[in-house]
Amino acid sequence: MHNPTTHVNQVKRPIIDQNRHTTMAGTGIASTGIVLEALRKDNYENWSALVENYLVGQGLWHGIVEADPKKPDHNSEKDDEWRLKNAKALHAIQLACGSENLSKIRTFKKAREAWNHLKISFSEDVRAFPDIEQGHGGSEASYYDLHDNVMRGQWDEAKSSINSNPDDIFEIASSTGRTVLHIAVASGQEEIAKELVSMGNKRLLKMQDKSGYTALALAAKLTDNVDMAERMVRKGGKELLTIQTKAGDDDGKTSTDPKNDTNGDAESTDNKTTTDEDGEEGETNEKKGEDGDDDGNKENDQKMEGDGVEDEDVNKGRGEIPVLLASASGHKKMTRYLFSQTPIDVLFDNGCHYCLMLLKRCISAEIFDIPALLLQHRRYEEIPLTNNPKELQQLVHALAHMPSSFPSGIQLSRWQQFIYNSTKPQAHMVLNDKRIKILLYAEPEDENSFSNSWADFIATHPLGRIFRAISVLLLVKQLSALLEQVKHVAQTIILRKLPGSEKIYDMKKDHHLVLEILRCLSMRISDLSEARIHECSAYDTMLQAAKSGIIEIIKSMRHANPNLLWAMDKNRRDIFSHAILNRQEKVFRLIHEIGGRREMFASRLDVFNNNMLHLAAELGPSSDLGSRSNAALQMQRELHWYMAVAEIVPPKCKEAKNADGKKPREVFTKNHEDLLKSGEKWARDTAGSFTLVGTLIITIMFAAAFTVPGGNDQNTGIPIFLKKSTFIFNIFILADAVSLITSSSSVLIFIGILTSRYAEKDFLRSLPLKLLFGLITLFFSVASMMIAFVSALSMMLKGYRGVVIAAMSLAIIPVLVLIPTLLTLSLEILKSTLKPNLLTAMQKKKKSPP
C-alpha cells in the first residue's frame, strides 16, 4: 500500500517491494508484485485484468478459475493435480486482494468461488463463471440442449428433443448426476416436472443425483407443491418415500437450495441456573454463551438455529428421507402429505432416529399436528427422550421461543375472542390411508362442565331420586341432547362461516396441539432425576418462558417438577424477576399462587443487590411500551408496574439500596426521565391542539346565541321563529347552549393540563382523567354544534326538505371524522385508567386464598 507521506509525483509500486519478491517452487507464483494496489471498488477492472493475466501465464486459469467446457468428465475434487493448482490460484488471489479484503474470502476452498465472490462484490458486471457443481458447465452436447430448455421453461423444445431421442430423459449431468427431472424441480419448472413424471417411469423417479437426492426429495426440499409430489408417489410407488440421501451431504445448502437448509443443532440458552428451595444459592449449571450486561436484563439467548436441528446421527451413516427434507424447509403442506404416506415404522425403527428429527423440525416449523400424533402413537415410549435429555431439551427449548403459539401470547379483539372461545377445534390426519383423530389438550373444567355439575348434583344430593324422576318426566336427557346439537351446529356451521373465523379456528387448533405436545414432554420431564433435569436445561427453559410470558410452559413444568420454579440465572434472578423486567403480567401473577414461598421470592436480591422493586424501576421493554399509543399512557403503565411490585415486597425493600447506592424510587426516576419528558410533550401538544378547536367552537356558538335565525321582532325583540317553529327553535337554543357550555368546559380542562406540574404521580390518574373528560366534553360540543346548525337550516329553509336533508347528511361528516380520533383515545384512556389494572388485579389476588 502507498505511504500517505509519499510524494504525489512518485510512481506507483506493487503492494510490496519487488526486492522482497519470492516465488513458489515449481510455479513461480509471486507472493507479491502481482498487482499495483489492493482491490477497491474503483479499480476492479484493472485489478482483475492483472490477476487474470498472471494466472493464465501460470497455467492456473482454465479449468481452475474459469470452467473448462472441453473437460466435462474431469473430476476436479479427486484430481491431485487440480487440487494443487486450485490451492496455488487461491493463494495468489488472496495475496492480490489486499489485507482488508482477505477476510471476505479466507474461508473459501476453491479459487473459482473466491474469484466469483470478489467479482460480485466489486464489479458492476455481476456475471460469475459457472460452477460445474451448480449447473451444466460440464454437460454433454447430446442432452445439454434438453437440460437447458427445461431450465429455461421451454417445454415445447424440450418435448421435441425427447420425442426425437427418448433415452435423453434418463441421461445425467456428469458434474451433478442429475436427470432432466431433477433439473426441472430444482429450477422451479413445476409444470414441466409434472409432464416429465407422466412421460417417465419408476426408473426415472428412483434415479438419484450425486448427493443421493431423488426428484421427490428435491421437490420436498425446494417446493410446497403437493400435487407434484402426489404424481411422483403414484408413478414411482411408496418406495420413493424411504430412499435416503447420502449421509452428511451438504448439497443444496449453497448451490441448490435457495432457502439454505441449515439443519443445525439446536443450541440451548444454557443460562447459568440455580435451584434454590430455601432462598440460598444451590447447585449451578455453567452458562454457555456470553455474560449478560451490568443490570442483567439482557442475556445471550440462543434460539434454535435454522429450519431444523443438525442431528449428529446424520454424520453416522444415515441420510434423510423426503419428509425430513420437507419439514426442514418449513413446507407445511408437503410435510403433512409425505408424513401421511411414509410408513410409520420407518420413523420409529433404528432407535427412532427419524422420529426425533421429525419432531424437532416440525416444532421449529410450527407444524404441530405431526409431533402431537407421534407423541400419542402406541410406540411413543420408544422415543429416547428420557435417556437422552439433550433431545428433550431441544424440543422444550424450541417451544419456549414461540410465545405466539400459545394462548397467552396472542391479543384478540372482543369479536375475535368470542369466536375463539366459541369454537371447539378438532384435529385429524390421514396415516397409511386411515383417518386418525389427534387428541387435543383441554382444561378439565372446560369439558362438559354444566353436564358434569348437574350429574354430580343428581347423584349426591339427598333429593336425587326426586330429581331423577322429574328428569324422566321432563325428558331432560333429550333436551340436553337437543341443546348439544344446536351448539354443535352453531359452532361448525354458523361460526365457521363468519369472516376471519377459519383463521381463528386454525389458531386455536394449533394452540391445543402445542399444549398437548407440552403435556407429553412434561410427563417425560417428571420422570427425570435432578441431574438429568439440569442436563436437559429445564431450568433455562423456565427462565426463557418467563421472559416470553409463556405461562403455560411454566405451569406445566412446575406441575412436572415443583423444583423448577426455583430456577435462577447467573445473576440470581428467578422467573419472577424476569417477568418484572420483561413486563409479563401473567407470569408475575403466578407469585400469588405459591403460598408462603412468596415472601422468599419477594425478598430476594440479585448479584447487584437489586430487589424486585429495583427491577420494576427499570424501563420496560419496547414491546410492552408499544402496547400504549402515547408516552403519557406508557408512563402510566410503568407506574402501575412499580406500584404492583411495591404491594408484595417487604417494606424494607422500598428503602433498600443496591450496589450503586440507589433506592428503587431513585432508580425509577432516573430511568424514566426521558419517558416523563415525552409524556409531558405529548400531553401539552394534545391539549394545545384541542384547546384551539374548543376556542373556535366557543366563538361560533356565542355569536349564534345572539344572532338567531330569522331575526327578532322589532317591537318586542322576541325571535320570530319562536312563535312559528317553537319545537325546532327550542332544539336550536338547547343545542347552542350545550355546545357553548361543553366547549368552554373542555377548554378549561385542557388549560388545566397545560398548566400542570407533570410530576410522576400525575400520570397515574390526574392527567389521564383530565384528558378523558376534556375529550368527552369536546366531542359533545362538536355534536351539539352540528345539531344547532341543522336546526337553524330547518327553520330558515322550511318547505325545502331536500336541501335540509342534504345539509343534515353533510353535517354528520365532521362528527364521523372526529369519532376515530376522540373515541379511540378516550377508550384507551378509560381502559388504562378506570378498568381494573395490574395493581387492582394484584390486590384481588392477594385477598383470595392461595
Short mmCIF file of C-alpha atoms in Angstrom, two decimals, residues 55-375:
data_model
loop_
_atom_site.label_atom_id
_atom_site.label_comp_id
_atom_site.label_asym_id
_atom_site.label_seq_id
_atom_site.Cartn_x
_atom_site.Cartn_y
_atom_site.Cartn_z
CA LEU A 55 -3.00 -16.84 -13.58
CA VAL A 56 -3.18 -17.55 -17.30
CA GLY A 57 0.58 -17.26 -17.53
CA GLN A 58 1.00 -19.69 -14.65
CA GLY A 59 -1.49 -22.18 -16.14
CA LEU A 60 -3.92 -21.64 -13.31
CA TRP A 61 -6.83 -20.03 -15.13
CA HIS A 62 -8.54 -22.51 -17.49
CA GLY A 63 -10.18 -25.33 -15.58
CA ILE A 64 -9.33 -23.76 -12.23
CA VAL A 65 -10.84 -20.28 -12.04
CA GLU A 66 -12.68 -20.46 -15.35
CA ALA A 67 -14.61 -23.67 -16.00
CA ASP A 68 -13.32 -25.65 -18.95
CA PRO A 69 -16.26 -26.90 -21.08
CA LYS A 70 -13.92 -29.23 -23.00
CA LYS A 71 -13.41 -31.39 -19.93
CA PRO A 72 -16.87 -32.24 -18.64
CA ASP A 73 -15.76 -35.54 -17.10
CA HIS A 74 -12.83 -34.00 -15.27
CA ASN A 75 -13.33 -34.96 -11.65
CA SER A 76 -11.75 -31.92 -10.07
CA GLU A 77 -12.49 -32.96 -6.50
CA LYS A 78 -10.36 -36.15 -6.65
CA ASP A 79 -7.64 -34.98 -9.03
CA ASP A 80 -4.44 -34.25 -7.13
CA GLU A 81 -3.15 -32.04 -9.92
CA TRP A 82 -6.33 -29.95 -9.92
CA ARG A 83 -6.25 -29.56 -6.15
CA LEU A 84 -2.63 -28.42 -6.27
CA LYS A 85 -3.36 -25.82 -8.95
CA ASN A 86 -6.51 -24.70 -7.15
CA ALA A 87 -4.56 -24.07 -3.96
CA LYS A 88 -1.94 -22.05 -5.85
CA ALA A 89 -4.55 -19.96 -7.67
CA LEU A 90 -6.49 -19.36 -4.46
CA HIS A 91 -3.29 -18.30 -2.70
CA ALA A 92 -2.47 -15.84 -5.47
CA ILE A 93 -5.95 -14.30 -5.36
CA GLN A 94 -5.81 -13.98 -1.57
CA LEU A 95 -2.43 -12.23 -1.76
CA ALA A 96 -3.53 -9.87 -4.51
CA CYS A 97 -6.82 -8.73 -2.97
CA GLY A 98 -5.17 -6.97 -0.03
CA SER A 99 -5.40 -7.49 3.71
CA GLU A 100 -8.72 -5.65 4.06
CA ASN A 101 -10.47 -7.99 1.60
CA LEU A 102 -8.76 -11.18 2.70
CA SER A 103 -11.29 -11.75 5.49
CA LYS A 104 -14.06 -11.90 2.90
CA ILE A 105 -12.61 -14.89 1.04
CA ARG A 106 -10.35 -16.65 3.52
CA THR A 107 -12.96 -19.35 4.19
CA PHE A 108 -13.38 -20.31 0.53
CA LYS A 109 -11.78 -23.60 -0.52
CA LYS A 110 -11.94 -23.06 -4.30
CA ALA A 111 -10.28 -20.36 -6.31
CA ARG A 112 -13.37 -20.10 -8.54
CA GLU A 113 -15.58 -19.36 -5.54
CA ALA A 114 -13.23 -16.68 -4.24
CA TRP A 115 -12.96 -15.08 -7.68
CA ASN A 116 -16.73 -15.04 -8.19
CA HIS A 117 -17.30 -13.59 -4.73
CA LEU A 118 -14.88 -10.71 -5.38
CA LYS A 119 -16.42 -10.13 -8.79
CA ILE A 120 -19.91 -9.89 -7.37
CA SER A 121 -18.73 -7.64 -4.54
CA PHE A 122 -16.59 -5.21 -6.54
CA SER A 123 -17.65 -5.35 -10.17
CA GLU A 124 -20.63 -3.72 -11.82
CA ASP A 125 -20.82 -6.81 -14.03
CA VAL A 126 -22.24 -9.37 -11.64
CA ARG A 127 -22.00 -12.33 -14.02
CA ALA A 128 -19.86 -15.01 -12.45
CA PHE A 129 -18.20 -18.00 -14.03
CA PRO A 130 -20.44 -21.09 -13.99
CA ASP A 131 -19.59 -23.66 -11.40
CA ILE A 132 -19.91 -27.16 -12.81
CA GLU A 133 -21.31 -28.26 -9.46
CA GLN A 134 -24.09 -25.72 -9.74
CA GLY A 135 -25.18 -26.03 -13.29
CA HIS A 136 -24.33 -27.62 -16.61
CA GLY A 137 -20.80 -26.43 -17.13
CA GLY A 138 -19.81 -29.97 -17.89
CA SER A 139 -22.90 -31.37 -19.66
CA GLU A 140 -22.50 -33.32 -22.90
CA ALA A 141 -23.94 -31.74 -26.04
CA SER A 142 -26.26 -34.66 -26.68
CA TYR A 143 -28.54 -33.73 -23.80
CA TYR A 144 -27.27 -30.29 -22.86
CA ASP A 145 -29.91 -28.63 -25.01
CA LEU A 146 -32.65 -30.67 -23.32
CA HIS A 147 -31.50 -29.69 -19.85
CA ASP A 148 -31.09 -26.08 -20.90
CA ASN A 149 -34.58 -25.91 -22.41
CA VAL A 150 -36.12 -27.38 -19.27
CA MET A 151 -34.27 -24.94 -17.07
CA ARG A 152 -35.50 -22.04 -19.21
CA GLY A 153 -39.08 -23.32 -19.16
CA GLN A 154 -39.18 -24.03 -22.91
CA TRP A 155 -41.32 -27.16 -22.80
CA ASP A 156 -42.15 -27.35 -26.50
CA GLU A 157 -38.47 -27.50 -27.47
CA ALA A 158 -37.75 -29.94 -24.65
CA LYS A 159 -40.64 -32.20 -25.66
CA SER A 160 -39.48 -32.22 -29.26
CA SER A 161 -36.00 -33.25 -28.14
CA ILE A 162 -37.40 -36.07 -26.02
CA ASN A 163 -39.57 -37.34 -28.87
CA SER A 164 -36.58 -37.44 -31.19
CA ASN A 165 -34.35 -39.16 -28.63
CA PRO A 166 -36.41 -40.72 -25.78
CA ASP A 167 -33.31 -42.00 -23.95
CA ASP A 168 -32.19 -38.44 -23.21
CA ILE A 169 -34.72 -38.30 -20.41
CA PHE A 170 -32.56 -40.74 -18.45
CA GLU A 171 -29.23 -39.08 -19.18
CA ILE A 172 -27.48 -37.45 -16.24
CA ALA A 173 -25.24 -34.45 -15.95
CA SER A 174 -21.72 -35.68 -15.28
CA SER A 175 -20.99 -33.00 -12.69
CA THR A 176 -24.11 -33.37 -10.53
CA GLY A 177 -25.60 -36.69 -11.57
CA ARG A 178 -28.97 -35.05 -12.13
CA THR A 179 -31.55 -36.03 -14.69
CA VAL A 180 -33.77 -33.67 -16.59
CA LEU A 181 -36.47 -34.26 -13.93
CA HIS A 182 -34.07 -33.16 -11.18
CA ILE A 183 -33.30 -30.02 -13.15
CA ALA A 184 -36.99 -29.23 -13.71
CA VAL A 185 -37.65 -29.48 -9.97
CA ALA A 186 -34.53 -27.58 -8.91
CA SER A 187 -35.17 -24.73 -11.37
CA GLY A 188 -38.79 -24.29 -10.27
CA GLN A 189 -40.37 -25.56 -13.50
CA GLU A 190 -43.16 -27.41 -11.71
CA GLU A 191 -45.48 -27.83 -14.69
CA ILE A 192 -42.65 -29.27 -16.78
CA ALA A 193 -41.80 -31.58 -13.90
CA LYS A 194 -45.36 -32.90 -13.90
CA GLU A 195 -45.16 -33.56 -17.64
CA LEU A 196 -41.85 -35.38 -17.22
CA VAL A 197 -43.32 -37.54 -14.46
CA SER A 198 -46.15 -38.51 -16.80
CA MET A 199 -43.69 -39.35 -19.61
CA GLY A 200 -41.18 -41.21 -17.44
CA ASN A 201 -41.36 -44.36 -15.33
CA LYS A 202 -40.20 -45.69 -11.98
CA ARG A 203 -36.63 -45.79 -13.22
CA LEU A 204 -36.58 -42.03 -13.77
CA LEU A 205 -38.20 -41.31 -10.40
CA LYS A 206 -35.78 -43.56 -8.49
CA MET A 207 -32.65 -42.10 -10.05
CA GLN A 208 -30.51 -40.22 -7.54
CA ASP A 209 -28.02 -37.45 -8.12
CA LYS A 210 -24.52 -37.46 -6.65
CA SER A 211 -25.92 -36.27 -3.33
CA GLY A 212 -28.49 -39.04 -3.18
CA TYR A 213 -31.48 -36.85 -3.98
CA THR A 214 -34.35 -38.27 -5.98
CA ALA A 215 -36.66 -35.88 -7.78
CA LEU A 216 -39.17 -36.33 -4.93
CA ALA A 217 -36.50 -35.46 -2.35
CA LEU A 218 -35.65 -32.28 -4.27
CA ALA A 219 -39.34 -31.41 -4.57
CA ALA A 220 -39.79 -31.93 -0.84
CA LYS A 221 -36.84 -29.70 -0.05
CA LEU A 222 -37.43 -26.91 -2.54
CA THR A 223 -41.19 -26.66 -3.02
CA ASP A 224 -44.52 -26.98 -1.23
CA ASN A 225 -46.24 -28.41 -4.31
CA VAL A 226 -48.20 -31.38 -3.00
CA ASP A 227 -49.77 -32.10 -6.40
CA MET A 228 -46.36 -32.74 -7.95
CA ALA A 229 -45.38 -34.99 -5.04
CA GLU A 230 -48.61 -36.95 -5.36
CA ARG A 231 -47.92 -37.58 -9.05
CA MET A 232 -44.43 -38.83 -8.24
CA VAL A 233 -45.63 -41.16 -5.48
CA ARG A 234 -48.42 -42.57 -7.67
CA LYS A 235 -45.99 -43.16 -10.51
CA GLY A 236 -42.99 -44.40 -8.57
CA GLY A 237 -44.64 -46.05 -5.60
CA LYS A 238 -44.12 -45.51 -1.89
CA GLU A 239 -40.57 -46.77 -2.18
CA LEU A 240 -39.64 -43.21 -3.09
CA LEU A 241 -40.62 -42.09 0.40
CA THR A 242 -37.89 -44.16 2.07
CA ILE A 243 -34.97 -43.55 -0.32
CA GLN A 244 -32.27 -41.80 1.66
CA THR A 245 -29.92 -39.07 0.61
CA LYS A 246 -26.24 -39.50 1.24
CA ALA A 247 -25.26 -39.20 4.88
CA GLY A 248 -23.88 -35.84 5.90
CA ASP A 249 -24.37 -34.38 2.43
CA ASP A 250 -24.49 -30.60 2.20
CA ASP A 251 -25.87 -30.41 -1.27
CA GLY A 252 -28.47 -27.77 -1.67
CA LYS A 253 -27.30 -25.57 1.13
CA THR A 254 -25.23 -23.36 -1.13
CA SER A 255 -25.84 -24.35 -4.70
CA THR A 256 -29.22 -25.99 -4.96
CA ASP A 257 -31.49 -24.87 -2.23
CA PRO A 258 -32.23 -21.16 -2.33
CA LYS A 259 -33.52 -21.42 1.20
CA ASN A 260 -30.17 -22.56 2.59
CA ASP A 261 -31.43 -25.54 4.54
CA THR A 262 -29.40 -25.30 7.70
CA ASN A 263 -30.08 -28.20 9.96
CA GLY A 264 -28.01 -27.05 12.86
CA ASP A 265 -28.06 -28.49 16.29
CA ALA A 266 -30.41 -26.55 18.48
CA GLU A 267 -28.30 -24.73 20.96
CA SER A 268 -29.59 -24.25 24.43
CA THR A 269 -29.81 -20.93 26.08
CA ASP A 270 -27.90 -22.69 28.82
CA ASN A 271 -28.07 -19.75 31.12
CA LYS A 272 -26.34 -20.32 34.37
CA THR A 273 -29.15 -21.57 36.55
CA THR A 274 -29.51 -22.30 40.18
CA THR A 275 -32.09 -24.31 42.03
CA ASP A 276 -32.73 -22.99 45.49
CA GLU A 277 -35.66 -24.06 47.59
CA ASP A 278 -34.63 -22.21 50.72
CA GLY A 279 -33.64 -18.95 49.16
CA GLU A 280 -29.95 -19.95 49.31
CA GLU A 281 -27.66 -20.49 46.37
CA GLY A 282 -27.69 -24.11 45.31
CA GLU A 283 -26.44 -26.30 42.54
CA THR A 284 -25.29 -24.36 39.47
CA ASN A 285 -25.03 -25.08 35.77
CA GLU A 286 -22.33 -23.34 33.80
CA LYS A 287 -23.57 -20.82 31.30
CA LYS A 288 -22.79 -21.44 27.66
CA GLY A 289 -22.55 -18.13 25.94
CA GLU A 290 -21.75 -14.57 26.80
CA ASP A 291 -22.43 -12.92 30.10
CA GLY A 292 -25.31 -10.53 30.50
CA ASP A 293 -24.94 -6.79 30.77
CA ASP A 294 -24.44 -4.94 34.04
CA ASP A 295 -28.04 -4.91 35.05
CA GLY A 296 -28.59 -8.48 34.00
CA ASN A 297 -31.57 -7.60 31.88
CA LYS A 298 -30.01 -8.66 28.60
CA GLU A 299 -28.73 -12.18 28.24
CA ASN A 300 -27.38 -14.17 25.37
CA ASP A 301 -30.38 -16.31 24.47
CA GLN A 302 -29.53 -18.62 21.64
CA LYS A 303 -32.54 -19.88 19.76
CA MET A 304 -32.79 -22.99 17.68
CA GLU A 305 -30.93 -22.09 14.55
CA GLY A 306 -32.14 -22.83 11.06
CA ASP A 307 -35.26 -24.59 9.97
CA GLY A 308 -34.38 -27.64 11.96
CA VAL A 309 -31.64 -29.07 14.08
CA GLU A 310 -28.49 -30.71 12.86
CA ASP A 311 -28.63 -34.26 14.03
CA GLU A 312 -25.35 -35.85 14.89
CA ASP A 313 -26.59 -39.18 13.62
CA VAL A 314 -26.71 -37.80 10.10
CA ASN A 315 -22.91 -37.99 10.15
CA LYS A 316 -23.03 -41.54 11.45
CA GLY A 317 -24.17 -43.22 8.26
CA ARG A 318 -27.77 -42.11 7.99
CA GLY A 319 -29.17 -39.93 5.24
CA GLU A 320 -32.53 -38.22 5.09
CA ILE A 321 -35.86 -39.18 3.62
CA PRO A 322 -38.24 -36.77 1.83
CA VAL A 323 -40.49 -36.00 4.81
CA LEU A 324 -37.47 -34.82 6.81
CA LEU A 325 -36.31 -32.58 3.98
CA ALA A 326 -39.76 -31.02 3.67
CA SER A 327 -40.01 -30.34 7.40
CA ALA A 328 -36.52 -28.83 7.48
CA SER A 329 -37.60 -26.37 4.79
CA GLY A 330 -40.81 -25.49 6.64
CA HIS A 331 -43.12 -26.74 3.86
CA LYS A 332 -46.24 -27.49 5.88
CA LYS A 333 -48.46 -28.97 3.19
CA MET A 334 -45.68 -31.09 1.74
CA THR A 335 -44.62 -32.32 5.18
CA ARG A 336 -48.14 -33.37 6.11
CA TYR A 337 -48.65 -35.20 2.80
CA LEU A 338 -45.32 -37.04 2.92
CA PHE A 339 -45.87 -37.96 6.56
CA SER A 340 -49.29 -39.39 5.74
CA GLN A 341 -47.73 -41.61 3.05
CA THR A 342 -44.49 -42.62 4.77
CA PRO A 343 -44.73 -45.94 6.65
CA ILE A 344 -44.82 -45.08 10.34
CA ASP A 345 -42.48 -47.94 11.23
CA VAL A 346 -39.74 -46.29 9.18
CA LEU A 347 -39.81 -43.36 11.61
CA PHE A 348 -39.74 -45.48 14.77
CA ASP A 349 -37.18 -48.04 13.64
CA ASN A 350 -33.42 -47.71 14.20
CA GLY A 351 -33.71 -46.07 17.59
CA CYS A 352 -36.41 -43.62 16.47
CA HIS A 353 -33.73 -41.57 14.69
CA TYR A 354 -36.08 -40.25 12.02
CA CYS A 355 -38.85 -39.72 14.57
CA LEU A 356 -36.63 -37.46 16.68
CA MET A 357 -35.52 -35.48 13.65
CA LEU A 358 -39.10 -35.06 12.52
CA LEU A 359 -40.24 -33.96 15.99
CA LYS A 360 -37.60 -31.24 16.23
CA ARG A 361 -38.03 -29.96 12.71
CA CYS A 362 -41.82 -29.89 12.80
CA ILE A 363 -41.86 -27.97 16.08
CA SER A 364 -39.37 -25.47 14.68
CA ALA A 365 -41.52 -25.08 11.56
CA GLU A 366 -44.72 -24.77 13.65
CA ILE A 367 -46.21 -27.95 12.17
CA PHE A 368 -47.74 -29.14 15.41
CA ASP A 369 -50.16 -31.89 14.39
CA ILE A 370 -47.39 -34.31 13.40
CA PRO A 371 -45.48 -34.07 16.72
CA ALA A 372 -48.74 -34.42 18.64
CA LEU A 373 -49.60 -37.57 16.69
CA LEU A 374 -46.12 -39.05 17.15
CA LEU A 375 -46.22 -38.42 20.90
#
